[in-house]
Tab-separated table of C-alpha atoms and ligand atoms in Angstrom:
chain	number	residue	atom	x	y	z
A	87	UNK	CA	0.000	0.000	0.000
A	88	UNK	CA	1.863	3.322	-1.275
A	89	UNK	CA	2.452	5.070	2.142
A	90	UNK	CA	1.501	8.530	0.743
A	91	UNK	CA	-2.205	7.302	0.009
A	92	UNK	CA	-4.303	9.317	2.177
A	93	UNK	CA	-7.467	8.101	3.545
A	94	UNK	CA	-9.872	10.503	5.169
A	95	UNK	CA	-8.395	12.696	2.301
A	96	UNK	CA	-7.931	12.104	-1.389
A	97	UNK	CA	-7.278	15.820	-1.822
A	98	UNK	CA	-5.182	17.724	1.285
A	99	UNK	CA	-7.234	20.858	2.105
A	100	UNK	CA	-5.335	22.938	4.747
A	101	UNK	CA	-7.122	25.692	6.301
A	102	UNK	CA	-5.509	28.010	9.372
A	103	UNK	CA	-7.986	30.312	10.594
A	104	UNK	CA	-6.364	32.100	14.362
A	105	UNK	CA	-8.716	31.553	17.293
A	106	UNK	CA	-7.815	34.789	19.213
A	107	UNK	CA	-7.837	33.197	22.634
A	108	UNK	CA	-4.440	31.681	23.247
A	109	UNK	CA	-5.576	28.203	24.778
A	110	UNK	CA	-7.578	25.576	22.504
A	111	UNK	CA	-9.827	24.715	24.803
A	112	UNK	CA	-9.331	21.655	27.298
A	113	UNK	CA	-12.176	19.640	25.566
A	114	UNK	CA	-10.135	18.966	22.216
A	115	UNK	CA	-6.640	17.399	23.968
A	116	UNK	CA	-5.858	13.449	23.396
A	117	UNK	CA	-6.695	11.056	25.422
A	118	UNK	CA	-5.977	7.529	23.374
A	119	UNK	CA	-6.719	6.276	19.865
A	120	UNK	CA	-6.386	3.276	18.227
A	121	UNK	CA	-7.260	1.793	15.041
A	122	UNK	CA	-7.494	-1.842	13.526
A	123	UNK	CA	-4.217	-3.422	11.612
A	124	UNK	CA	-6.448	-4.278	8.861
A	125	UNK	CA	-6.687	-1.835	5.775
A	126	UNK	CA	-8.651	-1.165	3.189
A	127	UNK	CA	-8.379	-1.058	-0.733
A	128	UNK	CA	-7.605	2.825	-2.329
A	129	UNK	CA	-10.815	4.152	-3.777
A	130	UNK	CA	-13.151	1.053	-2.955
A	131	UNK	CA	-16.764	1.502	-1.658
A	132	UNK	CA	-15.664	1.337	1.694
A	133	UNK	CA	-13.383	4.088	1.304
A	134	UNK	CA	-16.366	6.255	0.128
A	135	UNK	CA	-18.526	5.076	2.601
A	136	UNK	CA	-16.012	5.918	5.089
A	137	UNK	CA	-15.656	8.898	4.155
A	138	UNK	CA	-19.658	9.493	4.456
A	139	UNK	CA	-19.799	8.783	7.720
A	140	UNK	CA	-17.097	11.167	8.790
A	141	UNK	CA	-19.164	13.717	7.393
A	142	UNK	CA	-22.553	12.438	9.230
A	143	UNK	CA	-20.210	12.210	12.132
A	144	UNK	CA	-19.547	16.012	11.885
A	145	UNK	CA	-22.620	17.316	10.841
A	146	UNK	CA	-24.485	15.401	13.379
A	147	UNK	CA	-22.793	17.003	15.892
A	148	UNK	CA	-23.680	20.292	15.453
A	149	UNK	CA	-27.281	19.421	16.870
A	150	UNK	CA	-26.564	16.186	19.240
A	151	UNK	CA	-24.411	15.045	21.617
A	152	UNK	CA	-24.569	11.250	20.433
A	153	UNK	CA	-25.318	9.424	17.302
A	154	UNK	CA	-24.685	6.727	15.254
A	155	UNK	CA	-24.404	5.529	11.772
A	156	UNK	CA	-24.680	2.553	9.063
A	157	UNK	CA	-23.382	3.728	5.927
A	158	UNK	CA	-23.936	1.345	3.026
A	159	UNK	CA	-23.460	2.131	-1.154
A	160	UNK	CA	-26.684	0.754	-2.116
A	161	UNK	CA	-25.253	0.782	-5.950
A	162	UNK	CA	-22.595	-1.893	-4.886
A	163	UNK	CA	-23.513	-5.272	-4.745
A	164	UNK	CA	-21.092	-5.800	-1.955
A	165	UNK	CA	-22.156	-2.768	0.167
A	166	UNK	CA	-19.169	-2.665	2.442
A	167	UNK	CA	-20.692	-1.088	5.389
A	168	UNK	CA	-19.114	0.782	7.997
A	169	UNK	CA	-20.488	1.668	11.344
A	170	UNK	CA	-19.746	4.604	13.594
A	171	UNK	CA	-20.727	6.782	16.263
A	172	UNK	CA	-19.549	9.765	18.371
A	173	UNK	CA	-20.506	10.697	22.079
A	174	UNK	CA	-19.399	14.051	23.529
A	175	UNK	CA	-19.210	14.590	27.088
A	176	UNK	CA	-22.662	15.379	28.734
A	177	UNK	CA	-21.714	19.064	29.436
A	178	UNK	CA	-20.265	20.063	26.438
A	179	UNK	CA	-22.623	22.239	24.399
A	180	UNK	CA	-22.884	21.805	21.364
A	181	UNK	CA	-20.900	24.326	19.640
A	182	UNK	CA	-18.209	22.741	21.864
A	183	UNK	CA	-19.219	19.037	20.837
A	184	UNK	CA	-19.124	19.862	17.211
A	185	UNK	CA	-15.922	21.327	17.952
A	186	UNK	CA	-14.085	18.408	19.312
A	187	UNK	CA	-15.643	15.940	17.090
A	188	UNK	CA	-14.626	18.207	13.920
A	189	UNK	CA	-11.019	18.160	15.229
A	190	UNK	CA	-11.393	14.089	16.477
A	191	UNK	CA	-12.844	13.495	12.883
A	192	UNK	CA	-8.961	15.426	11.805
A	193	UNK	CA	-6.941	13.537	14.009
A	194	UNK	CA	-8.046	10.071	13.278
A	195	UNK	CA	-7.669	10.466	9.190
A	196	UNK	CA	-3.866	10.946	10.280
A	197	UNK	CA	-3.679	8.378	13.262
A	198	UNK	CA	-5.910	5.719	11.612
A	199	UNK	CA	-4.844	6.381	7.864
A	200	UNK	CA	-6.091	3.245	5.924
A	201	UNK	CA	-7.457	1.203	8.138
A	202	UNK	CA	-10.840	-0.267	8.403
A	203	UNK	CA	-11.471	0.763	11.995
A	204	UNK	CA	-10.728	3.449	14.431
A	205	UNK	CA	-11.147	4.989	17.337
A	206	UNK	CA	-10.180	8.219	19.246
A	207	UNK	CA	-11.165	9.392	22.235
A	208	UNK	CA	-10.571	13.421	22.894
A	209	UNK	CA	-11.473	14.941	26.836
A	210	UNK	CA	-14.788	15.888	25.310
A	211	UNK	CA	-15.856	13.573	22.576
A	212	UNK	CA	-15.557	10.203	21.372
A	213	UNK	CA	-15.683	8.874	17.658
A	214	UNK	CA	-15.564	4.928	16.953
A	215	UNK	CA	-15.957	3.116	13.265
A	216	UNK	CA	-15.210	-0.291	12.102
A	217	UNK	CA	-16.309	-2.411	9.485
A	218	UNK	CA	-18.029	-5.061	11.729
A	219	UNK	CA	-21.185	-4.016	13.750
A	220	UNK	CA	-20.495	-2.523	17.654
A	221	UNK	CA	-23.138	-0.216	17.584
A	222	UNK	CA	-25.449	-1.669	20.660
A	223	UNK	CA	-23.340	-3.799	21.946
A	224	UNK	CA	-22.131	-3.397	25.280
A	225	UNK	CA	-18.307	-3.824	25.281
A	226	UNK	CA	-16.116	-3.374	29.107
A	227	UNK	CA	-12.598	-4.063	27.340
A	228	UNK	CA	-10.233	-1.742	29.459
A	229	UNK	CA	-8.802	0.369	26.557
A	230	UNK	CA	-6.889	2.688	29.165
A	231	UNK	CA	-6.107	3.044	32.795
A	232	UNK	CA	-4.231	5.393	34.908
A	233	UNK	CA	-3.856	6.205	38.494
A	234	UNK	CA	-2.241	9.572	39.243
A	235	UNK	CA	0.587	10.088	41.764
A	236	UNK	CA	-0.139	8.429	45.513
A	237	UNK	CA	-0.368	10.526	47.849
A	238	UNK	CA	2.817	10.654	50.076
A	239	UNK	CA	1.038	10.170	53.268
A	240	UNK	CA	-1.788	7.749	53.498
A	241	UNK	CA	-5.002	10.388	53.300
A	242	UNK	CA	-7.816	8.843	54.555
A	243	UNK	CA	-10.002	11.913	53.743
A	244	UNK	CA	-9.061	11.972	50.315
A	245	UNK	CA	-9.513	8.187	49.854
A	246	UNK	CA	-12.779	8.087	51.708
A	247	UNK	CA	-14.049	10.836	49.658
A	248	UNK	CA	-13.209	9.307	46.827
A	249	UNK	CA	-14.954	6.057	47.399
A	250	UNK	CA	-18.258	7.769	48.042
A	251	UNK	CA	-18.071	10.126	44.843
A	252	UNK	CA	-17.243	6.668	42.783
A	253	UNK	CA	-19.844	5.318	45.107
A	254	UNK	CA	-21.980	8.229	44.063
A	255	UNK	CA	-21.243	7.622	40.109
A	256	UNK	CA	-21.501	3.789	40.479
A	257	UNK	CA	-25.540	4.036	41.785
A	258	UNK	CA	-26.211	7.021	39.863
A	259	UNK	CA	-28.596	7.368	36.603
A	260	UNK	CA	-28.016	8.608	33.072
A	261	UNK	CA	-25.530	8.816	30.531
A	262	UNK	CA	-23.184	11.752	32.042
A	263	UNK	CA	-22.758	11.738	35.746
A	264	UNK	CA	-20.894	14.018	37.853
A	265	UNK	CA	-20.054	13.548	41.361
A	266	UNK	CA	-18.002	15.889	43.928
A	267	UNK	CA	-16.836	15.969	47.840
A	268	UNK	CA	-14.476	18.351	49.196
A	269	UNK	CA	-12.005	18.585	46.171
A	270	UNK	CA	-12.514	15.139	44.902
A	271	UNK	CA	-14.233	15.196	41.832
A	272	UNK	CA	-15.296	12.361	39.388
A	273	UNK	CA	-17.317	11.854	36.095
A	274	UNK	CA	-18.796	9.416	34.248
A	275	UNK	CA	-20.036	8.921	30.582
A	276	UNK	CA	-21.120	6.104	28.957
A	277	UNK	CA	-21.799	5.702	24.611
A	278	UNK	CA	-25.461	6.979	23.782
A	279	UNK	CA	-25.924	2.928	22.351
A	280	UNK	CA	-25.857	1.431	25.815
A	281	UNK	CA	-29.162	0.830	27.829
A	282	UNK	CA	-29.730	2.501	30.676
A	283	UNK	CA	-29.409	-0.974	32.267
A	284	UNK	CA	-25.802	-1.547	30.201
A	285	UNK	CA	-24.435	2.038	31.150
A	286	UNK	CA	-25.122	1.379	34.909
A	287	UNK	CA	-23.097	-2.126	34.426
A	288	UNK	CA	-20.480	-0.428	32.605
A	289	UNK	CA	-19.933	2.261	34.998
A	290	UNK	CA	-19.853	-0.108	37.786
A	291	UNK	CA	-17.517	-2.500	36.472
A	292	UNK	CA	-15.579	0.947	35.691
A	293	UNK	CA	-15.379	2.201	39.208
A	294	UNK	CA	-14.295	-1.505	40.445
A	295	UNK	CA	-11.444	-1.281	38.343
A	296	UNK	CA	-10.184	2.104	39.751
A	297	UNK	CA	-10.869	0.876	43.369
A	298	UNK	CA	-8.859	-2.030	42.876
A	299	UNK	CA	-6.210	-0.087	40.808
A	300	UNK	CA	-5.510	3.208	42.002
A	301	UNK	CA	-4.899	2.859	45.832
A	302	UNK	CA	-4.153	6.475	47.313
A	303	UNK	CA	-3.964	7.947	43.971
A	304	UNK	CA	-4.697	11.591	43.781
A	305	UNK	CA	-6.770	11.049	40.270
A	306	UNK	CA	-7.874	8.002	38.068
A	307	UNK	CA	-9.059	7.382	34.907
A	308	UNK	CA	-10.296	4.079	33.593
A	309	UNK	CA	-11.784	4.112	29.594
A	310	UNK	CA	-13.621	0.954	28.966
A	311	UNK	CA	-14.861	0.491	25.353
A	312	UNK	CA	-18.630	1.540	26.135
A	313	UNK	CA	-18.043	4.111	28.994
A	314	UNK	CA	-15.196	5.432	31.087
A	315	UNK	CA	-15.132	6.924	34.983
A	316	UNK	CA	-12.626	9.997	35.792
A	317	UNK	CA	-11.765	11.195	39.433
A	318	UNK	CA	-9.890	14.002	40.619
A	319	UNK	CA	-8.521	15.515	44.007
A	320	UNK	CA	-6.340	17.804	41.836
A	321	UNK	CA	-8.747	19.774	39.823
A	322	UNK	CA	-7.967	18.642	37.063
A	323	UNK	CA	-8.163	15.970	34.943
A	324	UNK	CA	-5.217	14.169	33.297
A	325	UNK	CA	-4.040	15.124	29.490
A	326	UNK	CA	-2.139	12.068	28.323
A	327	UNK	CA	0.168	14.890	26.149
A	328	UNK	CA	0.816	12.922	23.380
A	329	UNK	CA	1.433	15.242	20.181
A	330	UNK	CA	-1.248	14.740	17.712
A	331	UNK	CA	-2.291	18.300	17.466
A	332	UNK	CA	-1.859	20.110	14.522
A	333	UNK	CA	-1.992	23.302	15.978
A	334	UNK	CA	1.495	25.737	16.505
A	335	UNK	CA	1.956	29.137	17.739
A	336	UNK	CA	2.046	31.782	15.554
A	337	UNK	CA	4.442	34.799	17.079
A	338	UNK	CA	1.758	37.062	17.822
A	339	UNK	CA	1.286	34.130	20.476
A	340	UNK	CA	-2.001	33.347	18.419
A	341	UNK	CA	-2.838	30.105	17.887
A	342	UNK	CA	-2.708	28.903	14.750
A	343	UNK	CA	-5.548	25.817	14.382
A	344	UNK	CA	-5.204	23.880	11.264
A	345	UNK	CA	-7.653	21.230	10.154
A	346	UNK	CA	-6.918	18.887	6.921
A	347	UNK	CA	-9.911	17.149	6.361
A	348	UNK	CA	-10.048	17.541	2.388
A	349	UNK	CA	-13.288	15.722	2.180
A	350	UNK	CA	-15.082	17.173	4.867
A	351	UNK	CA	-12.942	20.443	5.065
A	352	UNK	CA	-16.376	22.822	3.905
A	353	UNK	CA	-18.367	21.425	7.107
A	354	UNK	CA	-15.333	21.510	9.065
A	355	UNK	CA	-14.704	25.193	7.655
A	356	UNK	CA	-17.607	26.052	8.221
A	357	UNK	CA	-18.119	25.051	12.112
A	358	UNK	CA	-14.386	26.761	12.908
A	359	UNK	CA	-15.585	29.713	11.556
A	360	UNK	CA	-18.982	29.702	13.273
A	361	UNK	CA	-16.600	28.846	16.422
A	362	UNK	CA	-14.192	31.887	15.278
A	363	UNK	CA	-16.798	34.310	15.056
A	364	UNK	CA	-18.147	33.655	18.133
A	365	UNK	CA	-15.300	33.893	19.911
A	366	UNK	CA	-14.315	37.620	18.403
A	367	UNK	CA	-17.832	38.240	19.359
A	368	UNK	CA	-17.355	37.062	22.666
A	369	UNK	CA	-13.635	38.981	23.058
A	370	UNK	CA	-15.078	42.089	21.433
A	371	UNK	CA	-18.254	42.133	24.684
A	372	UNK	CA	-15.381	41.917	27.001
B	970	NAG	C1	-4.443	19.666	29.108
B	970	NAG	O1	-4.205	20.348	27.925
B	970	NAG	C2	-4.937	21.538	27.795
B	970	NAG	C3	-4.685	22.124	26.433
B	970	NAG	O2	-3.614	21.554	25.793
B	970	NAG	C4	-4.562	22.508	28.900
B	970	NAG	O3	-5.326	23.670	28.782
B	970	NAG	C5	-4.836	21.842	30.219
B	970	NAG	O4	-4.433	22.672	31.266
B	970	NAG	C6	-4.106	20.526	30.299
B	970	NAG	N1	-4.459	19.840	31.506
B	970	NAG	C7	-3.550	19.272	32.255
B	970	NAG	C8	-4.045	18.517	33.411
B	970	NAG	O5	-2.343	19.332	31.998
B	971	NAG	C1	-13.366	-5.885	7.541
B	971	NAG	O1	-12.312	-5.565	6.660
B	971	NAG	C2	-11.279	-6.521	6.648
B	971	NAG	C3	-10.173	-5.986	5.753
B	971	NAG	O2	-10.656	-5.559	4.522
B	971	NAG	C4	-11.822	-7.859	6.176
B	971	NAG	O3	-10.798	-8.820	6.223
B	971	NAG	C5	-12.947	-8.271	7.103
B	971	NAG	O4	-13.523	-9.480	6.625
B	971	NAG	C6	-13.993	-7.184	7.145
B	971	NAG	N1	-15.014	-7.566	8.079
B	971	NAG	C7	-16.294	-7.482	7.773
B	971	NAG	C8	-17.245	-7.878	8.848
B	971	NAG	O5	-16.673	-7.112	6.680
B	972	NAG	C1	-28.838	4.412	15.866
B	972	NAG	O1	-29.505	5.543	15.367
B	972	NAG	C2	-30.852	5.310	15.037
B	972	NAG	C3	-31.390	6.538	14.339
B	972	NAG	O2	-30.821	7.708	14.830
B	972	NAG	C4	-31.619	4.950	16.270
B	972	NAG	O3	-32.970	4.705	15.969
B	972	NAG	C5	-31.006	3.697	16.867
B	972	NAG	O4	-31.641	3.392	18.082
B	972	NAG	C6	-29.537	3.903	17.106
B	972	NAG	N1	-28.945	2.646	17.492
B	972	NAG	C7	-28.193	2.537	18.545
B	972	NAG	C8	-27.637	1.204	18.809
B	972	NAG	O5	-27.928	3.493	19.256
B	973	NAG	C1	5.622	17.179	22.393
B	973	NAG	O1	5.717	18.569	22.174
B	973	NAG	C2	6.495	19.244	23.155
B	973	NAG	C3	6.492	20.727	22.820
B	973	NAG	O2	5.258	21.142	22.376
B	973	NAG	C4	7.911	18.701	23.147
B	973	NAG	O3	8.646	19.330	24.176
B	973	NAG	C5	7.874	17.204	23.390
B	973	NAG	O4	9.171	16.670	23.281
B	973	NAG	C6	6.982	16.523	22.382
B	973	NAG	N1	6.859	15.115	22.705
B	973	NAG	C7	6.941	14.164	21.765
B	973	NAG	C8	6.762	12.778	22.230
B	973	NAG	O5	7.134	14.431	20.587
């Protein structure tokens, strides 16, 4: 396969546009992403397909915080379906959600170039495809886990606080949960496919695996396929700084934010400049 074949992108489109606030927001950093060894052929119907989705992934998510997709080429005998989704985090809204999926939908044409399934998970949004069905199905493969530093003295406040707010997330309802006491915090978000029944065992067998983990640590994080649970006694929550953002500063200390989606790039376009003009707005009122 000629290494220079782009997926997500048979024509490069690079646009900069400068966001005038120096920080791109915490919502769009990495958290993990992964995609399948197998490939698919150059310019076959799954390619197309693919690249269908990835536009119903970030057009969807300018009006909701979850969906899902089957993508087939009805004019193709062999169809070659692919199936995706994204979930943003429950308190994004939805300028923000359409946001990180846009710049999720980016990164995973260069992570996952080629291959026939992918995933990425940003702090605010999640987008999963593959060419094999997973939409419904409940799946609690760890895909990460992290504990934070322990704290240096055993601190039986912390700790006991943070078993009641995992307590708190474990027999709590709904999709996004948030829990707090004193300054431990925690979250929890399951994938808008689960039941409500499948989210609560998801989140459960989540917050077992951080108990049994993460000790004294001062924060935790465990992703499982279908939902993930997040504490915190530092106030904030971990960036796993790995450097797939395409965005540099410019001297002006701007931030230059580049997206190459050539495919998608007038949606994409489109929602960063929304984003941009909203944000002079907003700088101009202050
Ligand atoms: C994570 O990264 C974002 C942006 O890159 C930054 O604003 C935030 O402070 C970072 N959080 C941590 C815990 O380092
Ligand atoms: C997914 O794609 C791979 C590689 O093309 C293929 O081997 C596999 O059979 C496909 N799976 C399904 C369910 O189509
Ligand atoms: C997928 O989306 C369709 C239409 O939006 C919805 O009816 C269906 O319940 C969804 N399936 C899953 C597994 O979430
Ligand atoms: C990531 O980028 C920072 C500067 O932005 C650099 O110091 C660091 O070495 C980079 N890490 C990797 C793994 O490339």
């Amino acid at each position: 396969m000629p290494s220079l074949h782009v997926l997500f992108l048979l024509i490069t489109t690079m646009t900069v546009s400068y966001l005038p606030n120096p920080s791109i927001s915490d919502t769009e950093s990495f958290i993990y992403g992964g995609c399948s060894q197998m490939k698919y052929a150059p310019s076959s119907p799954y390619e197309s397909n693919l690249n269908s989705l990835l536009t119903s992934l970030v057009n969807s998510a300018t009006f909701s915080s979850y969906n899902n997709f089957t993508i087939t080429s009805p004019q193709d005998g062999s169809s070659a379906p692919v199936y995706g989704l994204f979930q943003c985090r429950g308190d994004l809204s939805s300028p923000d959600c359409s946001r990180c999926v846009s710049r999720a939908v980016s990164q995973l044409g260069v992570l996952c170039n080629g291959a026939s399934g992918g995933a990425i998970q940003l702090q605010g949004c999640l987008i999963k495809y593959d060419n094999s069905t997973f939409l419904g199905v409940e799946d609690k493969t760890v895909v990460l886990k992290k504990c934070g530093v322990g704290t240096p003295e055993y601190d039986s406040d912390m700790v006991a606080r943070r078993d009641a707010v995992l307590a708190g997330l474990a027999s709590g309802g709904g999709q996004y949960r948030v829990g707090g006491s004193g300054r431990v915090q925690g979250i929890s978000q399951c994938v808008g496919d689960l039941s409500a029944g499948e989210c609560q065992d998801c989140v459960s067998e989540a917050v077992s695996g951080l108990r049994a983990i993460c000790g004294t640590s001062v924060s935790g994080d465990m992703f499982l396929v279908k939902c993930y649970v997040r504490y915190t006694a530092t106030g904030v929550l971990d960036n796993y700084s790995h450097n797939y953002s395409d965005h540099s500063n410019s001297d002006d200390g701007e931030r230059a934010f580049a997206i190459t989606i050539g495919l998608i790039a007038g949606v994409a376009v489109l929602v960063v400049f929304l984003a941009f003009l909203r944000k002079a707005f907003e700088t101009k009122g202050k």
